[in-house]
CSV table of C-alpha atoms in Angstrom, one decimal:
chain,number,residue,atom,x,y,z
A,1,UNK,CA,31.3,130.7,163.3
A,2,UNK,CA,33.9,132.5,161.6
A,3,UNK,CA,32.6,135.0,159.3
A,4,UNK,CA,34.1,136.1,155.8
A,5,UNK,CA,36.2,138.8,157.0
A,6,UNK,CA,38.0,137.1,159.5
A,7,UNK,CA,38.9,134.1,156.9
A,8,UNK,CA,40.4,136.7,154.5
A,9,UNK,CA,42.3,138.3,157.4
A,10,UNK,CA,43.7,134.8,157.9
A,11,UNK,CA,44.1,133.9,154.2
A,12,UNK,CA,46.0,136.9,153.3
A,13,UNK,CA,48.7,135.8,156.5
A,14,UNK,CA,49.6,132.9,155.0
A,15,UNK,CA,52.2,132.5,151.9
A,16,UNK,CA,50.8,131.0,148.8
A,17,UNK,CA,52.8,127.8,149.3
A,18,UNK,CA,50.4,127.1,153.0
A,19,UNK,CA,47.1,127.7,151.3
A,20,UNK,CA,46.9,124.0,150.4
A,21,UNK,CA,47.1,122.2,153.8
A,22,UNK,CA,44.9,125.7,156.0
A,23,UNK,CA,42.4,124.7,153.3
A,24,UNK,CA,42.3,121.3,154.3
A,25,UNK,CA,42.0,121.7,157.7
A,26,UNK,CA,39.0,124.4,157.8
A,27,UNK,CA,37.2,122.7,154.4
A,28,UNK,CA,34.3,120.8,157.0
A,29,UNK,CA,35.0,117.8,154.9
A,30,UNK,CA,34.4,115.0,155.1
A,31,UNK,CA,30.5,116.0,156.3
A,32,UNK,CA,27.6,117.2,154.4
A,33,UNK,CA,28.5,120.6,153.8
A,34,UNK,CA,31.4,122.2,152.7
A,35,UNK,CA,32.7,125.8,154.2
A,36,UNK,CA,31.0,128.1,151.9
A,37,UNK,CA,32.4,131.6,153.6
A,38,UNK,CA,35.9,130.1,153.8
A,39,UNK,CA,35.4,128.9,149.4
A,40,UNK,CA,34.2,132.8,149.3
A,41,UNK,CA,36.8,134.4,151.2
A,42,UNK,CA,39.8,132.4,148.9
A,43,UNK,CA,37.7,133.6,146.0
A,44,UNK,CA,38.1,137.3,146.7
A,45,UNK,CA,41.8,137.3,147.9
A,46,UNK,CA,43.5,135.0,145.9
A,47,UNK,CA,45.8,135.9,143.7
A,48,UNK,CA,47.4,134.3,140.4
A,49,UNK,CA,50.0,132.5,141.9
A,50,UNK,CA,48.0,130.8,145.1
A,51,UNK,CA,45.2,129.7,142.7
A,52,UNK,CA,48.1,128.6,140.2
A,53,UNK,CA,49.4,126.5,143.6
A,54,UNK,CA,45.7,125.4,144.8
A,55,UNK,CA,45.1,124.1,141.5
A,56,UNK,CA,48.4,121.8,141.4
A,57,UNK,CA,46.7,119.6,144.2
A,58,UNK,CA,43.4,118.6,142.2
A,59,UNK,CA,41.9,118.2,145.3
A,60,UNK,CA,38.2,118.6,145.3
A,61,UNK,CA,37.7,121.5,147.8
A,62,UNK,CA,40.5,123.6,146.3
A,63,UNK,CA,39.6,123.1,143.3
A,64,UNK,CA,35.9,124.6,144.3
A,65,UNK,CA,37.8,127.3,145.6
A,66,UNK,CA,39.9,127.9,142.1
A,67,UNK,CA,36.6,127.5,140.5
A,68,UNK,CA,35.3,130.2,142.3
A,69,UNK,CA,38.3,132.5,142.4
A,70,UNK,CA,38.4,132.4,138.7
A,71,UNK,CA,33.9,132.8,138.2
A,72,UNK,CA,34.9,136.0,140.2
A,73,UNK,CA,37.4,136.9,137.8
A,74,UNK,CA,35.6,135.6,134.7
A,75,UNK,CA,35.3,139.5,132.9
A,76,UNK,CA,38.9,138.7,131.7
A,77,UNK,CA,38.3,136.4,128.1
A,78,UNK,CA,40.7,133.8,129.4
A,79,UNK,CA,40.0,133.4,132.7
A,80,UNK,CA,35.7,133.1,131.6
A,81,UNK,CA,37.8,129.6,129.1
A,82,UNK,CA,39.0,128.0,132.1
A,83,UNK,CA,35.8,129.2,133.9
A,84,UNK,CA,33.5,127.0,131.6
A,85,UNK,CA,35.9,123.8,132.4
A,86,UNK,CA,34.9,124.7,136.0
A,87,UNK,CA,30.9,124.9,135.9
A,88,UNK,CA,31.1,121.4,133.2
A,89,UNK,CA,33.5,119.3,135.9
A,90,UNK,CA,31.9,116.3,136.7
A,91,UNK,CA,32.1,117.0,140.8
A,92,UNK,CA,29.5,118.9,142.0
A,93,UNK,CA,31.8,121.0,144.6
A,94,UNK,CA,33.6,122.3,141.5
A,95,UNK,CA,30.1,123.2,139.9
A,96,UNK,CA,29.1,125.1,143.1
A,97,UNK,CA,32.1,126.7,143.3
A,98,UNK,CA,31.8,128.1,139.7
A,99,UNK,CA,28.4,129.5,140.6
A,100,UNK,CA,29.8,131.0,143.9
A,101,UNK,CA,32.0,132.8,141.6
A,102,UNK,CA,30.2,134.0,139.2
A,103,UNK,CA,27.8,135.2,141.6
A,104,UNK,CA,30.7,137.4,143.3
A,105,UNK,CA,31.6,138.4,140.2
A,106,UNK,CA,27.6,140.2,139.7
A,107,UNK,CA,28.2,141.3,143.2
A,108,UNK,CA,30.4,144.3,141.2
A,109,UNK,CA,29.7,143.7,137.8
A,110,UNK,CA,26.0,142.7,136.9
A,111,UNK,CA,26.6,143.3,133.3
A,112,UNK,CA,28.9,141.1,133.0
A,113,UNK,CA,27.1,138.2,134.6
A,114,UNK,CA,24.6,138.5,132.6
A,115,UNK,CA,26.9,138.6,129.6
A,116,UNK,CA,27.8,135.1,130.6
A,117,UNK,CA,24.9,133.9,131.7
A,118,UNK,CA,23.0,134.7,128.9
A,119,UNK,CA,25.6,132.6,126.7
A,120,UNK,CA,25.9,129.9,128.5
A,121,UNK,CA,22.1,130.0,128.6
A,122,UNK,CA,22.1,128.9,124.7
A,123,UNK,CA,24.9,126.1,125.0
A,124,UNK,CA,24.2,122.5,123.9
A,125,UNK,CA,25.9,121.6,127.1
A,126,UNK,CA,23.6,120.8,130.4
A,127,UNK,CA,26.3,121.7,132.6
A,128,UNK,CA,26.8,125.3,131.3
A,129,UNK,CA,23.2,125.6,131.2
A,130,UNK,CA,22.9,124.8,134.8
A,131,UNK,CA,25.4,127.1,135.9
A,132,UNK,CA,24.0,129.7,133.8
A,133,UNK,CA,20.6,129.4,136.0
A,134,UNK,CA,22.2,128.7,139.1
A,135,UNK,CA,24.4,131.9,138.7
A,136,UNK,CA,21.5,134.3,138.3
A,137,UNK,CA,18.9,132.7,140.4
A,138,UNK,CA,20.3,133.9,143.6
A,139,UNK,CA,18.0,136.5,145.7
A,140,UNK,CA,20.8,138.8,146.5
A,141,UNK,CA,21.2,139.9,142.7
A,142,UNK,CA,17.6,140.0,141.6
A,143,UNK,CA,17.4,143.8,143.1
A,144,UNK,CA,15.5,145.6,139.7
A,145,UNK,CA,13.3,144.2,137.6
A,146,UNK,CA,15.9,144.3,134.5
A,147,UNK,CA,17.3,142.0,136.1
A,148,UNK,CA,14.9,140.1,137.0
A,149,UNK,CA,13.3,140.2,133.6
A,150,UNK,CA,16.9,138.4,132.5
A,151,UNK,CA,16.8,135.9,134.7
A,152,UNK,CA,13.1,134.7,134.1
A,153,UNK,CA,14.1,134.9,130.6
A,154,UNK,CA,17.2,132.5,131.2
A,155,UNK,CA,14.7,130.2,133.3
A,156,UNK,CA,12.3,130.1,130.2
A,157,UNK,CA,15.5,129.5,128.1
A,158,UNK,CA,16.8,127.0,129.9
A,159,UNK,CA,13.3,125.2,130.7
A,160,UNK,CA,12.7,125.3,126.7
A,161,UNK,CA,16.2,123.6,125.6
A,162,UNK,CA,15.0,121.4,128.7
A,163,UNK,CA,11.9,120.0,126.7
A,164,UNK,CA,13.7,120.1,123.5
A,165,UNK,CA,15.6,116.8,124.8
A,166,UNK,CA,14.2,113.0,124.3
A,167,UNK,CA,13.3,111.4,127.1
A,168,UNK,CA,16.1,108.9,127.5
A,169,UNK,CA,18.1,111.9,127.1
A,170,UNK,CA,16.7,113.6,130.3
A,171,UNK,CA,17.4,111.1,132.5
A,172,UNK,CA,21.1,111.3,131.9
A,173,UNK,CA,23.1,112.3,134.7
A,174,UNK,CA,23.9,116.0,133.7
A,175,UNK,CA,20.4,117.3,132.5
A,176,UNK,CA,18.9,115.8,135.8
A,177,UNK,CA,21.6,118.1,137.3
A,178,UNK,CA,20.0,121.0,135.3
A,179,UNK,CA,16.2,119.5,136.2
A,180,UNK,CA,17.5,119.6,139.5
A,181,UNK,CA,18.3,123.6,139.3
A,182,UNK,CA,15.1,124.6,137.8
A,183,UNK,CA,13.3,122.9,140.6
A,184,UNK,CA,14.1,125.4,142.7
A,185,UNK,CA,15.2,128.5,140.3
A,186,UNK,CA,12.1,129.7,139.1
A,187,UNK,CA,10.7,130.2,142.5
A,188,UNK,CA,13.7,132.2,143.3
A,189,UNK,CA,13.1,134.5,140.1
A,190,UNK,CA,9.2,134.8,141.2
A,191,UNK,CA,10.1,135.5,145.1
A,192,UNK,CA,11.8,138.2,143.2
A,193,UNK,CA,9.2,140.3,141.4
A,194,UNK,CA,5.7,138.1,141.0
A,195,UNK,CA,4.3,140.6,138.9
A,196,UNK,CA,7.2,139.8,136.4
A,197,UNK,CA,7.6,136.3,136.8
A,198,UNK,CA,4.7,134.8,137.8
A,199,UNK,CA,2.6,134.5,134.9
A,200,UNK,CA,5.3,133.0,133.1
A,201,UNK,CA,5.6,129.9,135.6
A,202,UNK,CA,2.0,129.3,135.9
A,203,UNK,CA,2.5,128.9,132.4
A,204,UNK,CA,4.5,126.0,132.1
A,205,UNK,CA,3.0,122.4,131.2
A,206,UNK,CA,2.2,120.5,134.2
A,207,UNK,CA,1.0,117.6,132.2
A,208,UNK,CA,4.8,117.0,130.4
A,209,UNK,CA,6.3,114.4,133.2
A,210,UNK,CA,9.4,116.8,133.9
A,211,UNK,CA,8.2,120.1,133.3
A,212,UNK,CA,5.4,119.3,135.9
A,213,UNK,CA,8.3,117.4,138.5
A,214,UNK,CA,10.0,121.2,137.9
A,215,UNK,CA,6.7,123.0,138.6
A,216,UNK,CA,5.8,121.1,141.9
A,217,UNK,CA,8.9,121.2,143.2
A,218,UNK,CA,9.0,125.0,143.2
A,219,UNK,CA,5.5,124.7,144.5
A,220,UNK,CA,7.2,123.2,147.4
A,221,UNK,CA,9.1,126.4,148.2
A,222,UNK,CA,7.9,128.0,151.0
A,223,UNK,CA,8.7,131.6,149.3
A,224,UNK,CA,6.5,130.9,146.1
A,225,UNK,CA,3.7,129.6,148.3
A,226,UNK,CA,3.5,132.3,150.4
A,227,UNK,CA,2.9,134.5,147.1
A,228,UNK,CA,0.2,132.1,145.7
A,229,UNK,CA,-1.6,132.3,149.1
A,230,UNK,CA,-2.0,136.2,149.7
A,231,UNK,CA,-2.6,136.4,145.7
A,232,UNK,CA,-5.3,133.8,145.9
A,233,UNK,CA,-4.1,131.5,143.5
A,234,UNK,CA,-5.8,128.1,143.4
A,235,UNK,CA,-2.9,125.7,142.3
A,236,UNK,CA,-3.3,122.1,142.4
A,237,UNK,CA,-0.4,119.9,141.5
């Protein structure tokens, strides 16, 4: 397969005005999944005025791509404006590719990530929230325990505002999105550092009927039972 390098060697050959159609051809769509180092390499080489022309299409893998070209960029005040259109748009390709993005962007700038994160963490909005988790909870980032510390804490954030919701409330379409997230996130964020983390998720109620759907899905994650295993813990869900 063609690695990241090699599709920004390619990406950076072609004028802005070709970017359109070469991401067409190389998306992998139509087929259940979409060509994540091609949406990465766009994201780290494109400039203004490609982005400017990707975005004229509206065509669901560009605009994944412009989603995540712009999360990378998303220390600038206006670009993190659009960025939030990005991470609430109601296809889920966009919504990945705002998460891809951010999560380049704490690739050189953890501070900032968590700057947005932590934000977007307190929004009303489901969407944000999700991207919020989604953005921090990826293994590659959690490197020190501050970090990790922050992103427990936006679990237990999100989980909370989670709760907070009736129940007719949570089984509209967006929070099952972020239900969705957190059924694997936390498991992520305890892979991470258990000695941080994993008190905090034992601790959440298994007896509430989506708080304990979030718990045994993470249950179901091979890295998080692995831990519970060699520490001995006897978890029944």
């Amino acid at each position: 397969m063609t690695d990241d390098v090699e599709w920004e060697t390619r990406l950076r050959a072609l004028p802005s005005t070709e970017w359109p159609d070469f991401l067409t051809a190389h998306s992998g769509l139509p087929g259940p999944r979409a060509n994540l180092a091609l949406v990465s390499a766009v994201a780290i080489t494109a400039e203004p005025a490609v982005i400017a022309e990707l975005e004229k299409t509206d065509d669901e893998f560009a605009m994944m791509c412009v989603a995540a070209s712009r999360g990378a960029r998303s220390d600038d005040a206006d670009v993190l404006r659009r960025q939030r259109g990005h991470a609430e748009d109601q296809r889920w390709r966009v919504r990945e590719g705002a998460v891809i993005g951010l999560q380049l962007l704490g690739d050189r700038d953890i501070a900032a990530l968590l700057s947005i994160v932590k934000s977007w963490a307190e929004e009303t909005d489901p969407l944000l929230q999700r991207a919020a988790v989604a953005a921090i909870c990826e293994p590659r980032l959690l490197r020190d325990p501050r970090t990790v510390g922050d992103a427990l804490g936006i679990c237990a954030t999100t989980t909370a505002h989670f709760v907070t919701w009736p129940s007719e409330r949570r089984r509209a379409p967006d929070v099952r999105v972020l239900r969705q997230t957190l059924g694997y996130c936390w498991s992520v964020v305890v892979a991470a550092d258990p000695d941080i983390a994993l008190d905090a998720f034992l601790g959440l109620d298994p007896d509430h009927p989506d708080v304990g759907w979030i718990v045994a899905q993470n249950l179901r994650k091979s890295r998080l039972s692995r831990i519970l295993r060699d520490r001995g813990e006897g978890v029944a869900r």
